[in-house]
């Protein structure tokens, strides 16, 4: 078979100076602030940072290890669920109604897994097959007996407002860590199955796991409220309402000559941005250390010359699994952060386009293999994604002025404007792969 | 004028030259065998003759015409046939389909030729509806040669056709190759099993480090003390 | 005896016939994917949205024909639009090949780059379809909906359960069988088809034999585009058209292709039916069937549904995981991983 060419690592051009590019990015945000609104600019900045973190995660998988993860959406959703599980207060009635049932179900699952493992270890041939089947069938029946009634009971407890177990009621910031852990766990499972196979297979397998995770989140109301959504999640920063009604704050606003509501919004957003910045800077620091460590060098060697690396005795599968897990964990943290800033968990908002594939564009455009490139890619592409919707509406409006008031085309244009975004993103991805495969800030 | 005349070839894959001034020629009905130690450039020489590698110096002419720069497919159309060392059949296709693919370049689809190939390789005829990948090593080699013969080439190039086969199968293959030579086809063969190959060779080329070291008839080379000591004495694995 | 017949009718109505129909649709889709994998050697993530595009063109043409007052007796007039929809889709995929994939082929990049590029193409097709036809449900099947109605069947046979056979189901099966037969004949018996199999089997040797790579590539896209259009239209006639569904079909189609052995057309067909039967079979509530078949006194109280309908796609994924764990080359030993 013909040798693949790596898309990584060459000397960058003069304009590919990180300072210049980040400067341009900052200018774009400032322009938004001046031209449209500061609230908008800050909102965009918040999500830019979250996107940057997701891109960092995907970069560890793609840039360091050459793994194509088509299921980022699932890991982000797990992170969001973790935020809920950590921060939402527990619902005592639900626990008493179904808590034991759920615990028993968990025990049954453990029993099934243990049974299968023992059967596979201790027996061979037909006995092993029969034993495994017996364990699975018995386990399934048992599970059905305890699980169904338990979940029904939980979901019956005040379905309008809760109808689920709730969470642990701890600080939501712990949820961010839990998001990383849950995502890492899921990544371990899927990685064990699919890593070591051809890259297309990993892509398909991760596509699948994301769908499964989403299906579970949307259907297991007893755990996540499903599509009823979880609102009113606690915050690590003050609420605008509290600030707006605080006399000291109102005075402060007056002394600066701004509206207290405006200042409150800005303050809250800046607080979130500050928090996110801490996480982002920490992650970039760690990622950079990892990249330049022996581990990082080995990863890139394996990526560029897998056969040579394998011949030298490097355990390629294990290294790939490590990268896959770390990258997914980072995406999980980002997912928790996203739910925190939204204040709610909306399973329906997890679309493959918005999460998996948009982040892919961010990595490719920003510069796969380069952490600063990933951050830039996250910022820039998110900015384009948000503003292209505005732009689309503007274009649709402009075009409509030419058309008649009641024209069907005019109505259609307005609807269609939203869908120009994916076309634009697809075009950007293809153009980037073709003309700038190493990205804006390429790997050094 | 020989059918094939490759003179003073110099070239290699990267910056370094593997061939250093190599001259090979082969005429109709002649069995020419290239032998030599590993890394001598035997496979490189025939790859250059077939157009799979560019030469820095030297000239390859075929039927009086210069071939330099012509891609392999064009050389097949001009009358060369090539049997690669590995991956030389379509494993997922039947033997008969393999032969049909060999005749792909022909306008007539190889209707008459396939009978001749079956006559030449009766074992292949028996397995004609089996997948080539299921055959034994020796049978697969026969299919590979048969495939190359479907264009009725005037020159047949073989890259280590007996690599990894048992001695009986090797004898069988060499017999077939001699049969083909009798029909007037020029045979150019690289071989690791030097002794057995030289036994059937009209001309033997011993290459060392990309250059012709000894060139003589097969029998003469076998009789030569120096050649025997250096290349044929020890075990040829 | 009557009970067995009733149970059988129930199973046919709710499991057998839907599974065969869905299996045929998946098989056609998976065939396109497997052919692209065999020749172009990458997993084409844009295939689902290619199906959406083809169906979209068919719908527009159908509306045009309906506006002109055309009809096709009991059959949906959309069938007439198929050839033109196929032409449009083939033009689209050949266009994307020339503009996107050809460059990467010449550069001999890693297959994963092709997959990423196909993601970009998917984005664009997805957006374009939504721009042109919107995101709502569209039902474009006309003509008679049923070949046999449940009530007619009950009247005819005197059984309690009625078998309903929808036109769309029969069309799917007939068209799919014809297309698959045609495709297999093409691959096994024609010179071009054999050259494609040769190219997939051993590319270097194929080139040596004088097989022209760009011609093989073009024929592959033509066939894949046609298969995608047909699969998409059949699915849309059967289950209604919504752009988003075709992306969701990617997982079962990929699972079918891999289960059968990716790169092997027969594998795609077998895989399609295995996935379809599993999905339908595992999510059906067997209560009434058990009611008929079980002993008189026993009245099943649960639904006896092995898996909730929402987890339909989990079935494909589960089968995919099992294949990857147990035998990654699939049933018919596709390309080596």
PDB file of N, CA and C in Angstrom, chain C residues 171-228:
ATOM      1  N   UNK C 171     -42.864  -2.222  -2.967  1.00  0.00           N
ATOM      2  CA  UNK C 171     -41.966  -1.539  -3.910  1.00  0.00           C
ATOM      3  C   UNK C 171     -40.527  -1.654  -3.457  1.00  0.00           C
ATOM      4  N   UNK C 172     -40.321  -1.394  -2.152  1.00  0.00           N
ATOM      5  CA  UNK C 172     -38.953  -1.490  -1.637  1.00  0.00           C
ATOM      6  C   UNK C 172     -38.356  -2.841  -1.954  1.00  0.00           C
ATOM      7  N   UNK C 173     -39.107  -3.887  -1.628  1.00  0.00           N
ATOM      8  CA  UNK C 173     -38.539  -5.233  -1.786  1.00  0.00           C
ATOM      9  C   UNK C 173     -38.283  -5.527  -3.257  1.00  0.00           C
ATOM     10  N   UNK C 174     -39.259  -5.206  -4.106  1.00  0.00           N
ATOM     11  CA  UNK C 174     -39.092  -5.514  -5.529  1.00  0.00           C
ATOM     12  C   UNK C 174     -37.916  -4.747  -6.117  1.00  0.00           C
ATOM     13  N   UNK C 175     -37.894  -3.435  -5.865  1.00  0.00           N
ATOM     14  CA  UNK C 175     -36.815  -2.610  -6.431  1.00  0.00           C
ATOM     15  C   UNK C 175     -35.468  -3.052  -5.886  1.00  0.00           C
ATOM     16  N   UNK C 176     -35.424  -3.294  -4.575  1.00  0.00           N
ATOM     17  CA  UNK C 176     -34.145  -3.677  -3.974  1.00  0.00           C
ATOM     18  C   UNK C 176     -33.627  -4.975  -4.578  1.00  0.00           C
ATOM     19  N   UNK C 177     -34.500  -5.945  -4.721  1.00  0.00           N
ATOM     20  CA  UNK C 177     -34.060  -7.228  -5.290  1.00  0.00           C
ATOM     21  C   UNK C 177     -33.545  -7.011  -6.710  1.00  0.00           C
ATOM     22  N   UNK C 178     -34.293  -6.227  -7.489  1.00  0.00           N
ATOM     23  CA  UNK C 178     -33.865  -5.981  -8.870  1.00  0.00           C
ATOM     24  C   UNK C 178     -32.514  -5.295  -8.905  1.00  0.00           C
ATOM     25  N   UNK C 179     -32.367  -4.261  -8.077  1.00  0.00           N
ATOM     26  CA  UNK C 179     -31.111  -3.507  -8.075  1.00  0.00           C
ATOM     27  C   UNK C 179     -29.952  -4.391  -7.639  1.00  0.00           C
ATOM     28  N   UNK C 180     -30.172  -5.159  -6.580  1.00  0.00           N
ATOM     29  CA  UNK C 180     -29.081  -6.009  -6.083  1.00  0.00           C
ATOM     30  C   UNK C 180     -28.702  -7.050  -7.119  1.00  0.00           C
ATOM     31  N   UNK C 181     -29.724  -7.634  -7.766  1.00  0.00           N
ATOM     32  CA  UNK C 181     -29.420  -8.626  -8.792  1.00  0.00           C
ATOM     33  C   UNK C 181     -28.603  -7.982  -9.904  1.00  0.00           C
ATOM     34  N   UNK C 182     -29.055  -6.793 -10.315  1.00  0.00           N
ATOM     35  CA  UNK C 182     -28.340  -6.089 -11.372  1.00  0.00           C
ATOM     36  C   UNK C 182     -26.904  -5.790 -10.980  1.00  0.00           C
ATOM     37  N   UNK C 183     -26.724  -5.348  -9.743  1.00  0.00           N
ATOM     38  CA  UNK C 183     -25.388  -4.993  -9.294  1.00  0.00           C
ATOM     39  C   UNK C 183     -24.476  -6.206  -9.274  1.00  0.00           C
ATOM     40  N   UNK C 184     -24.996  -7.315  -8.744  1.00  0.00           N
ATOM     41  CA  UNK C 184     -24.162  -8.521  -8.672  1.00  0.00           C
ATOM     42  C   UNK C 184     -23.838  -9.051 -10.064  1.00  0.00           C
ATOM     43  N   UNK C 185     -24.810  -8.970 -10.967  1.00  0.00           N
ATOM     44  CA  UNK C 185     -24.529  -9.386 -12.335  1.00  0.00           C
ATOM     45  C   UNK C 185     -23.408  -8.523 -12.910  1.00  0.00           C
ATOM     46  N   UNK C 186     -23.532  -7.200 -12.654  1.00  0.00           N
ATOM     47  CA  UNK C 186     -22.530  -6.276 -13.165  1.00  0.00           C
ATOM     48  C   UNK C 186     -21.141  -6.615 -12.647  1.00  0.00           C
ATOM     49  N   UNK C 187     -21.064  -6.872 -11.327  1.00  0.00           N
ATOM     50  CA  UNK C 187     -19.761  -7.106 -10.724  1.00  0.00           C
ATOM     51  C   UNK C 187     -19.175  -8.450 -11.126  1.00  0.00           C
ATOM     52  N   UNK C 188     -20.046  -9.441 -11.333  1.00  0.00           N
ATOM     53  CA  UNK C 188     -19.531 -10.790 -11.599  1.00  0.00           C
ATOM     54  C   UNK C 188     -19.315 -11.056 -13.076  1.00  0.00           C
ATOM     55  N   UNK C 189     -20.110 -10.430 -13.922  1.00  0.00           N
ATOM     56  CA  UNK C 189     -20.118 -10.856 -15.319  1.00  0.00           C
ATOM     57  C   UNK C 189     -19.556  -9.842 -16.308  1.00  0.00           C
ATOM     58  N   UNK C 190     -19.508  -8.568 -15.943  1.00  0.00           N
ATOM     59  CA  UNK C 190     -19.042  -7.626 -16.946  1.00  0.00           C
ATOM     60  C   UNK C 190     -17.569  -7.309 -16.745  1.00  0.00           C
ATOM     61  N   UNK C 191     -16.956  -6.857 -17.823  1.00  0.00           N
ATOM     62  CA  UNK C 191     -15.527  -6.552 -17.785  1.00  0.00           C
ATOM     63  C   UNK C 191     -15.252  -5.436 -16.780  1.00  0.00           C
ATOM     64  N   UNK C 192     -16.075  -4.382 -16.838  1.00  0.00           N
ATOM     65  CA  UNK C 192     -15.862  -3.254 -15.919  1.00  0.00           C
ATOM     66  C   UNK C 192     -16.035  -3.702 -14.476  1.00  0.00           C
ATOM     67  N   UNK C 193     -17.089  -4.491 -14.246  1.00  0.00           N
ATOM     68  CA  UNK C 193     -17.330  -4.961 -12.887  1.00  0.00           C
ATOM     69  C   UNK C 193     -16.171  -5.778 -12.370  1.00  0.00           C
ATOM     70  N   UNK C 194     -15.658  -6.666 -13.197  1.00  0.00           N
ATOM     71  CA  UNK C 194     -14.531  -7.484 -12.771  1.00  0.00           C
ATOM     72  C   UNK C 194     -13.309  -6.625 -12.521  1.00  0.00           C
ATOM     73  N   UNK C 195     -13.140  -5.600 -13.367  1.00  0.00           N
ATOM     74  CA  UNK C 195     -11.973  -4.749 -13.157  1.00  0.00           C
ATOM     75  C   UNK C 195     -12.094  -4.018 -11.826  1.00  0.00           C
ATOM     76  N   UNK C 196     -13.313  -3.692 -11.424  1.00  0.00           N
ATOM     77  CA  UNK C 196     -13.499  -3.054 -10.127  1.00  0.00           C
ATOM     78  C   UNK C 196     -13.140  -4.007  -8.992  1.00  0.00           C
ATOM     79  N   UNK C 197     -13.578  -5.247  -9.125  1.00  0.00           N
ATOM     80  CA  UNK C 197     -13.241  -6.231  -8.095  1.00  0.00           C
ATOM     81  C   UNK C 197     -11.737  -6.451  -8.047  1.00  0.00           C
ATOM     82  N   UNK C 198     -11.117  -6.465  -9.222  1.00  0.00           N
ATOM     83  CA  UNK C 198      -9.669  -6.649  -9.259  1.00  0.00           C
ATOM     84  C   UNK C 198      -8.972  -5.480  -8.575  1.00  0.00           C
ATOM     85  N   UNK C 199      -9.437  -4.278  -8.869  1.00  0.00           N
ATOM     86  CA  UNK C 199      -8.850  -3.073  -8.287  1.00  0.00           C
ATOM     87  C   UNK C 199      -8.978  -3.107  -6.776  1.00  0.00           C
ATOM     88  N   UNK C 200     -10.126  -3.565  -6.302  1.00  0.00           N
ATOM     89  CA  UNK C 200     -10.338  -3.637  -4.859  1.00  0.00           C
ATOM     90  C   UNK C 200      -9.460  -4.714  -4.242  1.00  0.00           C
ATOM     91  N   UNK C 201      -9.236  -5.780  -4.978  1.00  0.00           N
ATOM     92  CA  UNK C 201      -8.503  -6.928  -4.462  1.00  0.00           C
ATOM     93  C   UNK C 201      -6.997  -6.671  -4.370  1.00  0.00           C
ATOM     94  N   UNK C 202      -6.433  -6.096  -5.427  1.00  0.00           N
ATOM     95  CA  UNK C 202      -4.983  -5.930  -5.487  1.00  0.00           C
ATOM     96  C   UNK C 202      -4.719  -4.755  -6.413  1.00  0.00           C
ATOM     97  N   UNK C 203      -4.625  -3.578  -5.815  1.00  0.00           N
ATOM     98  CA  UNK C 203      -4.578  -2.367  -6.634  1.00  0.00           C
ATOM     99  C   UNK C 203      -3.358  -2.333  -7.540  1.00  0.00           C
ATOM    100  N   UNK C 204      -2.203  -2.681  -6.980  1.00  0.00           N
ATOM    101  CA  UNK C 204      -0.980  -2.597  -7.785  1.00  0.00           C
ATOM    102  C   UNK C 204      -1.046  -3.513  -8.993  1.00  0.00           C
ATOM    103  N   UNK C 205      -1.498  -4.741  -8.756  1.00  0.00           N
ATOM    104  CA  UNK C 205      -1.578  -5.685  -9.862  1.00  0.00           C
ATOM    105  C   UNK C 205      -2.613  -5.232 -10.886  1.00  0.00           C
ATOM    106  N   UNK C 206      -3.688  -4.618 -10.396  1.00  0.00           N
ATOM    107  CA  UNK C 206      -4.714  -4.115 -11.312  1.00  0.00           C
ATOM    108  C   UNK C 206      -4.123  -3.048 -12.225  1.00  0.00           C
ATOM    109  N   UNK C 207      -3.346  -2.150 -11.640  1.00  0.00           N
ATOM    110  CA  UNK C 207      -2.722  -1.109 -12.452  1.00  0.00           C
ATOM    111  C   UNK C 207      -1.791  -1.730 -13.474  1.00  0.00           C
ATOM    112  N   UNK C 208      -1.064  -2.749 -13.025  1.00  0.00           N
ATOM    113  CA  UNK C 208      -0.151  -3.448 -13.918  1.00  0.00           C
ATOM    114  C   UNK C 208      -0.890  -4.101 -15.072  1.00  0.00           C
ATOM    115  N   UNK C 209      -2.120  -4.532 -14.797  1.00  0.00           N
ATOM    116  CA  UNK C 209      -2.888  -5.207 -15.839  1.00  0.00           C
ATOM    117  C   UNK C 209      -3.518  -4.215 -16.790  1.00  0.00           C
ATOM    118  N   UNK C 210      -3.279  -2.940 -16.568  1.00  0.00           N
ATOM    119  CA  UNK C 210      -3.787  -1.948 -17.490  1.00  0.00           C
ATOM    120  C   UNK C 210      -5.143  -1.392 -17.107  1.00  0.00           C
ATOM    121  N   UNK C 211      -5.620  -1.730 -15.903  1.00  0.00           N
ATOM    122  CA  UNK C 211      -6.910  -1.182 -15.473  1.00  0.00           C
ATOM    123  C   UNK C 211      -6.705   0.278 -15.115  1.00  0.00           C
ATOM    124  N   UNK C 212      -7.570   1.132 -15.684  1.00  0.00           N
ATOM    125  CA  UNK C 212      -7.391   2.565 -15.465  1.00  0.00           C
ATOM    126  C   UNK C 212      -8.042   2.995 -14.151  1.00  0.00           C
ATOM    127  N   UNK C 213      -7.266   3.506 -13.210  1.00  0.00           N
ATOM    128  CA  UNK C 213      -7.824   3.812 -11.896  1.00  0.00           C
ATOM    129  C   UNK C 213      -8.935   4.856 -11.918  1.00  0.00           C
ATOM    130  N   UNK C 214      -8.762   5.916 -12.719  1.00  0.00           N
ATOM    131  CA  UNK C 214      -9.769   6.973 -12.659  1.00  0.00           C
ATOM    132  C   UNK C 214     -11.106   6.498 -13.202  1.00  0.00           C
ATOM    133  N   UNK C 215     -11.050   5.543 -14.132  1.00  0.00           N
ATOM    134  CA  UNK C 215     -12.302   5.021 -14.681  1.00  0.00           C
ATOM    135  C   UNK C 215     -13.026   4.201 -13.623  1.00  0.00           C
ATOM    136  N   UNK C 216     -12.253   3.379 -12.909  1.00  0.00           N
ATOM    137  CA  UNK C 216     -12.833   2.567 -11.839  1.00  0.00           C
ATOM    138  C   UNK C 216     -13.461   3.473 -10.781  1.00  0.00           C
ATOM    139  N   UNK C 217     -12.751   4.546 -10.451  1.00  0.00           N
ATOM    140  CA  UNK C 217     -13.263   5.478  -9.439  1.00  0.00           C
ATOM    141  C   UNK C 217     -14.571   6.095  -9.901  1.00  0.00           C
ATOM    142  N   UNK C 218     -14.609   6.515 -11.161  1.00  0.00           N
ATOM    143  CA  UNK C 218     -15.824   7.164 -11.666  1.00  0.00           C
ATOM    144  C   UNK C 218     -16.999   6.196 -11.640  1.00  0.00           C
ATOM    145  N   UNK C 219     -16.782   4.971 -12.084  1.00  0.00           N
ATOM    146  CA  UNK C 219     -17.873   3.998 -12.080  1.00  0.00           C
ATOM    147  C   UNK C 219     -18.356   3.747 -10.662  1.00  0.00           C
ATOM    148  N   UNK C 220     -17.405   3.698  -9.723  1.00  0.00           N
ATOM    149  CA  UNK C 220     -17.781   3.493  -8.325  1.00  0.00           C
ATOM    150  C   UNK C 220     -18.698   4.594  -7.841  1.00  0.00           C
ATOM    151  N   UNK C 221     -18.342   5.849  -8.114  1.00  0.00           N
ATOM    152  CA  UNK C 221     -19.185   6.960  -7.663  1.00  0.00           C
ATOM    153  C   UNK C 221     -20.550   6.906  -8.335  1.00  0.00           C
ATOM    154  N   UNK C 222     -20.566   6.530  -9.609  1.00  0.00           N
ATOM    155  CA  UNK C 222     -21.858   6.447 -10.303  1.00  0.00           C
ATOM    156  C   UNK C 222     -22.747   5.428  -9.613  1.00  0.00           C
ATOM    157  N   UNK C 223     -22.193   4.255  -9.361  1.00  0.00           N
ATOM    158  CA  UNK C 223     -22.994   3.204  -8.724  1.00  0.00           C
ATOM    159  C   UNK C 223     -23.400   3.624  -7.308  1.00  0.00           C
ATOM    160  N   UNK C 224     -22.443   4.174  -6.559  1.00  0.00           N
ATOM    161  CA  UNK C 224     -22.755   4.564  -5.178  1.00  0.00           C
ATOM    162  C   UNK C 224     -23.818   5.649  -5.148  1.00  0.00           C
ATOM    163  N   UNK C 225     -23.708   6.627  -6.055  1.00  0.00           N
ATOM    164  CA  UNK C 225     -24.708   7.683  -6.109  1.00  0.00           C
ATOM    165  C   UNK C 225     -26.083   7.132  -6.447  1.00  0.00           C
ATOM    166  N   UNK C 226     -26.114   6.198  -7.403  1.00  0.00           N
ATOM    167  CA  UNK C 226     -27.397   5.603  -7.775  1.00  0.00           C
ATOM    168  C   UNK C 226     -27.987   4.829  -6.596  1.00  0.00           C
ATOM    169  N   UNK C 227     -27.149   4.010  -5.943  1.00  0.00           N
ATOM    170  CA  UNK C 227     -27.631   3.224  -4.809  1.00  0.00           C
ATOM    171  C   UNK C 227     -28.149   4.138  -3.697  1.00  0.00           C
ATOM    172  N   UNK C 228     -27.419   5.216  -3.447  1.00  0.00           N
ATOM    173  CA  UNK C 228     -27.835   6.134  -2.380  1.00  0.00           C
ATOM    174  C   UNK C 228     -29.194   6.741  -2.693  1.00  0.00           C
TER     175      UNK C 228
END
